[in-house]
Tab-separated table of C-alpha atoms in Angstrom:
chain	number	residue	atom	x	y	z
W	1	UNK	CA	-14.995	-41.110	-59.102
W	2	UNK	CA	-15.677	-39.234	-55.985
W	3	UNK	CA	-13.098	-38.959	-53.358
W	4	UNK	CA	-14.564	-39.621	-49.355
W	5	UNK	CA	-12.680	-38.805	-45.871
W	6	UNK	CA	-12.698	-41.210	-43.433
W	7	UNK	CA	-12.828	-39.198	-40.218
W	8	UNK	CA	-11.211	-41.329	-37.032
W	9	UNK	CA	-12.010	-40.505	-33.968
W	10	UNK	CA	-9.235	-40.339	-31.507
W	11	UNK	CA	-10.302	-42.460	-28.280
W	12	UNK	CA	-9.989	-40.337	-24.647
W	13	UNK	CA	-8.201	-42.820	-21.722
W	14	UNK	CA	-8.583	-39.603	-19.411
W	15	UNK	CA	-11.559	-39.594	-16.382
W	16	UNK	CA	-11.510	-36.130	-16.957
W	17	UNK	CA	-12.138	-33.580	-18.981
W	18	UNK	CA	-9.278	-31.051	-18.314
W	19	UNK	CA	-6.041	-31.558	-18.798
W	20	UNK	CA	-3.879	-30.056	-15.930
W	21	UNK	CA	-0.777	-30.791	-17.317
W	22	UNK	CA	-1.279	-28.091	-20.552
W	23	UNK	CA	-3.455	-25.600	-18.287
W	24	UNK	CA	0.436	-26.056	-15.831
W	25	UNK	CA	2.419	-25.383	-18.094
W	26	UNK	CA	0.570	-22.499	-20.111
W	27	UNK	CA	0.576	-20.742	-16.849
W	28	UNK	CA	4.691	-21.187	-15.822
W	29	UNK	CA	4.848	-20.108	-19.584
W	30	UNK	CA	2.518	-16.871	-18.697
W	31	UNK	CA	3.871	-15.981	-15.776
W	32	UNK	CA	7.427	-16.668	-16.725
W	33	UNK	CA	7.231	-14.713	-20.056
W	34	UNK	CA	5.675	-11.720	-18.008
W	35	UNK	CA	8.322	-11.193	-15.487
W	36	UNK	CA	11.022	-11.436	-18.173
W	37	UNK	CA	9.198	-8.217	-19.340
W	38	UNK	CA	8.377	-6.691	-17.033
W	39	UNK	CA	11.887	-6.984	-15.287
W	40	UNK	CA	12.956	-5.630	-19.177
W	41	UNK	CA	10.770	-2.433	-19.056
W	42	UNK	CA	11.835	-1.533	-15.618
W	43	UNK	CA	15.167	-1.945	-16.822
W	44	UNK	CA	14.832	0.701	-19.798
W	45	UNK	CA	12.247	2.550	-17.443
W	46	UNK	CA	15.248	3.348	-15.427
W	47	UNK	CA	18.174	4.038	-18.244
W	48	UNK	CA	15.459	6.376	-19.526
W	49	UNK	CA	15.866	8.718	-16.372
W	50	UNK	CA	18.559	10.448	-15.448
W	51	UNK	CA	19.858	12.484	-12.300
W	52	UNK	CA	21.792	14.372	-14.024
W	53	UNK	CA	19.496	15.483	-17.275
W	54	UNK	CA	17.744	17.997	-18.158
W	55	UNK	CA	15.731	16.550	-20.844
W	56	UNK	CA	14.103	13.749	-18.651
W	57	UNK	CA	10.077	12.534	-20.137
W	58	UNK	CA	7.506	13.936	-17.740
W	59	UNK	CA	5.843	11.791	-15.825
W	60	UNK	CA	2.557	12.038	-17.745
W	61	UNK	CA	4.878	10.517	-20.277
W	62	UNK	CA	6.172	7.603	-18.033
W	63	UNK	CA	2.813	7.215	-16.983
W	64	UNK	CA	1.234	6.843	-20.545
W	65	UNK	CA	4.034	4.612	-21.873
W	66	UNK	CA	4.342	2.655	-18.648
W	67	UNK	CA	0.626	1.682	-18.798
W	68	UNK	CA	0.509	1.003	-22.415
W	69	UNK	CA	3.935	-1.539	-21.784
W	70	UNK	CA	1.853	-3.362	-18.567
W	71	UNK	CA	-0.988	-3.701	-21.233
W	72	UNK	CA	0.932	-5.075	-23.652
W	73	UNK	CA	2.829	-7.675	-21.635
W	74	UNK	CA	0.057	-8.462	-19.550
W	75	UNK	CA	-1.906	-9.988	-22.562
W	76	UNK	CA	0.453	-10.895	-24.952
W	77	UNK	CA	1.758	-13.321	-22.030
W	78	UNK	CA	-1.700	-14.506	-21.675
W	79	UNK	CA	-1.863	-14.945	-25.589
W	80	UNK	CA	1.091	-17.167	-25.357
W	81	UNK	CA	-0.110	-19.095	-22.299
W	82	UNK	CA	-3.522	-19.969	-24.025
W	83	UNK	CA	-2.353	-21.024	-27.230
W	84	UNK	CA	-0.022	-23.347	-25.675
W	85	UNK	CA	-2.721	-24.903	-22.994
W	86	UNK	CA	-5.029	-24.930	-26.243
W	87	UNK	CA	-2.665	-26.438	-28.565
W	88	UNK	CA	-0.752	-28.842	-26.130
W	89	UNK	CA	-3.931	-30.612	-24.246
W	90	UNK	CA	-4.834	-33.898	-25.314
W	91	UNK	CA	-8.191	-34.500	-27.840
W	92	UNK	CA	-11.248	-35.121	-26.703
W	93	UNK	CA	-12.231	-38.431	-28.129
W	94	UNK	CA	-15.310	-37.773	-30.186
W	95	UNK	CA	-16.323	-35.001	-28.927
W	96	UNK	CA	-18.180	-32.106	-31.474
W	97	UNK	CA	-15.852	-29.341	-32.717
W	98	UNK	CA	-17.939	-26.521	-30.501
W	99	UNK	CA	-17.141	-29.266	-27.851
W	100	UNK	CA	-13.810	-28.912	-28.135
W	101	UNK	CA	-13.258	-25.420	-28.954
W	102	UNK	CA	-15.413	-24.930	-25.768
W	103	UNK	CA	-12.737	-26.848	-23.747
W	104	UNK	CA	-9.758	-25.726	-25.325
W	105	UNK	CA	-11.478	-22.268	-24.419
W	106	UNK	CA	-11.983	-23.483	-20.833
W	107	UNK	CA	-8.380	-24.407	-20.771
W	108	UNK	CA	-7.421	-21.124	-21.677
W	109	UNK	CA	-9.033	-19.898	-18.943
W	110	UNK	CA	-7.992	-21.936	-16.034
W	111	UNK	CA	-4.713	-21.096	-17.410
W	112	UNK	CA	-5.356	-17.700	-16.675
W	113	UNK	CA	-6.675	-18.176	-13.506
W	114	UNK	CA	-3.888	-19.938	-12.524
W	115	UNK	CA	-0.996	-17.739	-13.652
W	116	UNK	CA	-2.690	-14.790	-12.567
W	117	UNK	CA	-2.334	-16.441	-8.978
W	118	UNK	CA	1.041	-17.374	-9.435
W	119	UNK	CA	1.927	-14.281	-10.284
W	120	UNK	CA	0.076	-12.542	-6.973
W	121	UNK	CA	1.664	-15.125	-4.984
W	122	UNK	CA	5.127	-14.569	-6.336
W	123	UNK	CA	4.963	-10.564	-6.077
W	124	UNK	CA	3.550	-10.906	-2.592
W	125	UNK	CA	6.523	-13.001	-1.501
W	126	UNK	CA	9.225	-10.934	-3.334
W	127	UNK	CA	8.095	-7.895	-1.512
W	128	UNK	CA	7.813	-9.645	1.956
W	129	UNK	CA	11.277	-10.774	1.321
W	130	UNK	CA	12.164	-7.324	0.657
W	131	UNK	CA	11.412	-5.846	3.261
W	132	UNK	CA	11.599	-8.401	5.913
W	133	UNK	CA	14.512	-6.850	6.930
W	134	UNK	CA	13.651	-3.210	7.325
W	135	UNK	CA	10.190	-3.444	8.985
W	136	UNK	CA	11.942	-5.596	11.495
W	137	UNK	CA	13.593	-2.885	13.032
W	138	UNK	CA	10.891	-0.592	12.439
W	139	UNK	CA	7.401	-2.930	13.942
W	140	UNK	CA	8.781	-1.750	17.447
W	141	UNK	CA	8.838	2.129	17.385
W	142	UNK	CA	5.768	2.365	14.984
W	143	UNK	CA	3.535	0.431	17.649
W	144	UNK	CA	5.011	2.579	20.341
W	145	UNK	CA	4.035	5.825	17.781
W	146	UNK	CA	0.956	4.064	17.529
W	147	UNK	CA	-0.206	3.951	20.784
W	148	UNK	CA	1.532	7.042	22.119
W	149	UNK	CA	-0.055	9.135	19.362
W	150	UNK	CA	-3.364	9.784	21.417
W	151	UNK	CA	-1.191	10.352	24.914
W	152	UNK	CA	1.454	13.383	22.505
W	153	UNK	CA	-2.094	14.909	20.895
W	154	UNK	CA	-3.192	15.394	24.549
W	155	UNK	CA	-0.321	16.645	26.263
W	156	UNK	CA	0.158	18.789	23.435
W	157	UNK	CA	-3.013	20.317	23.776
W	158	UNK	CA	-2.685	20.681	27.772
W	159	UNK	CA	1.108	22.108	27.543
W	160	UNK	CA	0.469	24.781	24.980
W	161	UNK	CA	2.559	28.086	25.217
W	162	UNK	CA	-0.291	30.878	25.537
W	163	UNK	CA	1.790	32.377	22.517
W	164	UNK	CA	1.715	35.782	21.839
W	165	UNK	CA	0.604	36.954	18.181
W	166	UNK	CA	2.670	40.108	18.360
W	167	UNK	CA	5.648	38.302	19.787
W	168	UNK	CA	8.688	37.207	17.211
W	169	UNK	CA	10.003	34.781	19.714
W	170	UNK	CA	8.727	30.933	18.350
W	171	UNK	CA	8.669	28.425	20.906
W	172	UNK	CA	11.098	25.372	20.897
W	173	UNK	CA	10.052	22.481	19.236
W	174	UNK	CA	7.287	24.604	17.342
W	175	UNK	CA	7.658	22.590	14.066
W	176	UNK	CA	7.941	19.093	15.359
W	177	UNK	CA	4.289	20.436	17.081
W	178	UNK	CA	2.413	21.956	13.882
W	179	UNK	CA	3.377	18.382	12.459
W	180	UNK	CA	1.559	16.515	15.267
W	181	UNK	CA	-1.378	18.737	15.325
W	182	UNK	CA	-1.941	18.608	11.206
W	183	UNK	CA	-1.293	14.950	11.523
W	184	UNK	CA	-3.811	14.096	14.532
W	185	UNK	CA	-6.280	16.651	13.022
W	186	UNK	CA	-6.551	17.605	9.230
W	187	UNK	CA	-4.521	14.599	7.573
W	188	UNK	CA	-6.144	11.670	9.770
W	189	UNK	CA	-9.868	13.083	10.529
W	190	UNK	CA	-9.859	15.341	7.585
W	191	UNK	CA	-10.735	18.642	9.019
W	192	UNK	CA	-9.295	21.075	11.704
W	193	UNK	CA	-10.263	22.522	14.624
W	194	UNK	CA	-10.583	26.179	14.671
W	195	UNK	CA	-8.638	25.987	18.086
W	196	UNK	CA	-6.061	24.177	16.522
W	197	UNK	CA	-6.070	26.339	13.468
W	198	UNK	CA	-5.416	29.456	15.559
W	199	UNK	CA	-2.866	27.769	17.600
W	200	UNK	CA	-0.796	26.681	14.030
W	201	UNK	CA	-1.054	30.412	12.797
W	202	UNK	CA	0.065	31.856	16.141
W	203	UNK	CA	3.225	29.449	16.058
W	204	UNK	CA	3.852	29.971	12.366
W	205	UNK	CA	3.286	33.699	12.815
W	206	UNK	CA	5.962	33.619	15.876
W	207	UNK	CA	8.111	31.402	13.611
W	208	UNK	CA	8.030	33.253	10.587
W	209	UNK	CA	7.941	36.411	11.623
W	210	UNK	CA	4.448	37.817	10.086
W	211	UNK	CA	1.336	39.540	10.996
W	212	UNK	CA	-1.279	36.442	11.640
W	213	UNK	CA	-3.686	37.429	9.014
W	214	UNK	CA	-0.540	36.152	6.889
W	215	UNK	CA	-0.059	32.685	8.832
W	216	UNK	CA	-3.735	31.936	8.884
W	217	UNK	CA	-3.554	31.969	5.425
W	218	UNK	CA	-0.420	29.973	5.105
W	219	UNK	CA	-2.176	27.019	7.459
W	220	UNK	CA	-5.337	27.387	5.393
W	221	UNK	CA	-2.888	26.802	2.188
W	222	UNK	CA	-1.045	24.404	3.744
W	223	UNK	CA	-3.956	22.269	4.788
W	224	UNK	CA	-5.723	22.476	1.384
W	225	UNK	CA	-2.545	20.969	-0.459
W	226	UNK	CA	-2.109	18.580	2.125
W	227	UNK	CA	-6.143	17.391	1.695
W	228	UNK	CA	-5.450	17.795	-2.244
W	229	UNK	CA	-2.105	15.687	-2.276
W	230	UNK	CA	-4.211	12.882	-0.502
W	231	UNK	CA	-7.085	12.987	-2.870
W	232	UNK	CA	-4.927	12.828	-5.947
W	233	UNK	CA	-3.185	9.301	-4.457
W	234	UNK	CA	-6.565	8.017	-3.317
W	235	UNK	CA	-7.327	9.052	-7.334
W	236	UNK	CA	-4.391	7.078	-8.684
W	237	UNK	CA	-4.837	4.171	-6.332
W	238	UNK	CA	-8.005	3.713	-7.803
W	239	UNK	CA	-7.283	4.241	-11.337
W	240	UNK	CA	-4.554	1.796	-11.126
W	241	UNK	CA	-6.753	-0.531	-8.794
W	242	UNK	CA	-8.915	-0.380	-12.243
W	243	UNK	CA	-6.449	-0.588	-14.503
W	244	UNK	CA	-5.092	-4.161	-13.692
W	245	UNK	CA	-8.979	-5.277	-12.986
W	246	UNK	CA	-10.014	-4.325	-16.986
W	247	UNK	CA	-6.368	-5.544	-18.096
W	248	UNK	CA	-6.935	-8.862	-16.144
W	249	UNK	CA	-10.368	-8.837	-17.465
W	250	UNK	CA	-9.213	-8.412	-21.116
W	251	UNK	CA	-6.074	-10.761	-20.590
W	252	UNK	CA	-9.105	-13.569	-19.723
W	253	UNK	CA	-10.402	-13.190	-22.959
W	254	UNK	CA	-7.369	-13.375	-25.044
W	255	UNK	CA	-6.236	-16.391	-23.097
W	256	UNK	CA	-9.776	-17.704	-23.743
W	257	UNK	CA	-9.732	-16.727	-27.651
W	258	UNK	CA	-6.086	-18.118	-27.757
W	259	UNK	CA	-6.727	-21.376	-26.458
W	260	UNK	CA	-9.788	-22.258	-28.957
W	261	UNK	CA	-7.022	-20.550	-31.792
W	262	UNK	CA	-4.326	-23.404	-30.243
W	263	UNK	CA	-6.964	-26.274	-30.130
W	264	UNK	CA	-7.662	-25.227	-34.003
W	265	UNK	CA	-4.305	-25.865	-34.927
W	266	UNK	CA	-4.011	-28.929	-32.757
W	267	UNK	CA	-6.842	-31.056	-34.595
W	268	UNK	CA	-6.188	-29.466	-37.903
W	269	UNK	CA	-2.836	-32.347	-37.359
W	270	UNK	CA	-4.349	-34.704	-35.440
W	271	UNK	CA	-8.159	-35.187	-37.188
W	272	UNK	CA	-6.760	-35.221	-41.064
């Protein structure tokens, strides 16, 4: 006697073929899950550092193990968010199995779409909220900086003390004026004058005391770690800029492989 399945299929009374309510609430799972986390690793990110140690990790270290957490929660949230839009949408009717592992799979991803704009749209408002309050205060006098900055550069340059290399007297306000004159020239166009550089070692010579062979050198120095400084945070800008575009990348494809794993489960219950 030879035993036969009967295999039912489950009628469909959706128009559609998605079901928003699983790809919703995969994604307030996702996102949820994630800033539990993440709020958790900042936490012990913190307690790990102390002012008054020693024996603190380098930041290589932080770096290393901060990147490998962000990895971690960033796709085991997605994991959990696909499996449940997977598992938790409604069948298909009587649809193929690649059918619907293809739209549990889709699921997944418009889960991850979703969440991953929740979670942009959350950050972006926390921070606003932040600091709300601070750049309030602070709008006014930057514009004023702003559009003053081009007026201080020029009297600068027209008020200039015809210093004296051999002199040991510095001029008031010598300081606050190397600072404008590296800012308007080697920070923001990236390069110097040579007027300007001789007019930085005269001042530092007159306000250090040394011969100006000496200063020139210290501006030259001083410019190179200033250029260097920059290119190192464009560097790590970028590197995290990539970062979170491969994570998000890789996230999309767990959330993917996780919904089709959820869907599994699903009609392994509901087609027997």
């Amino acid at each position: 006697m030879t035993d036969t399945t009967t295999v039912v299929a489950m009628p469909s009374d959706r128009s559609t073929n998605f079901d928003w309510g699983a790809v919703i609430g995969g994604a307030l799972i996702a996102t949820a899950l994630s800033f539990v986390l993440f709020a958790f690793g900042s936490a012990a990110g913190i307690a790990s550092v102390s002012p008054y140690s020693w024996n603190n990790p380098s930041g290589m270290t932080l770096t290393i193990v901060g990147a490998a957490y962000v990895s971690i929660v960033m796709i085991g949230s997605f994991l959990v968010g696909g499996y449940f839009a997977g598992r938790y949408r409604r069948p298909s009717g009587a649809a193929s199995v690649e059918e619907r592992q293809s739209r549990d799979g889709a699921h997944g991803l418009l889960m991850w779409a979703l969440a991953l704009l929740v979670g942009i749209a959350v950050a972006y408002w926390s921070t606003a909220a932040v600091v709300s309050g601070a750049s309030g205060a602070a709008a006014g006098a930057a514009a004023v900086a702003a559009r003053s900055d081009g007026v201080t550069t020029a009297l600068d340059r027209m008020m200039r003390i015809n210093t004296d290399p051999a002199s040991t007297a510095a001029p008031q306000n010598s300081r606050a004026e190397i600072a404008r004159v590296l800012s308007a020239s080697a920070l923001t166009r990236g390069e110097i004058t040579n007027e300007d550089r001789d007019y930085v070692a005269r001042l530092v010579a007159a306000e250090a005391r040394i011969a100006p062979e000496e200063a020139r050198k210290r501006v030259d120095g001083a410019i190179e770690q200033a250029k260097a400084a920059a290119d190192t945070a464009r560097k790590a800008a970028a590197g995290i800029a990539f970062l979170i575009g491969a994570l998000s990348i890789v996230a999309a494809g767990a959330a993917y492989w996780a919904a089709m794993a959820g869907g599994r489960e699903r009609d392994s219950n509901v087609w027997r």
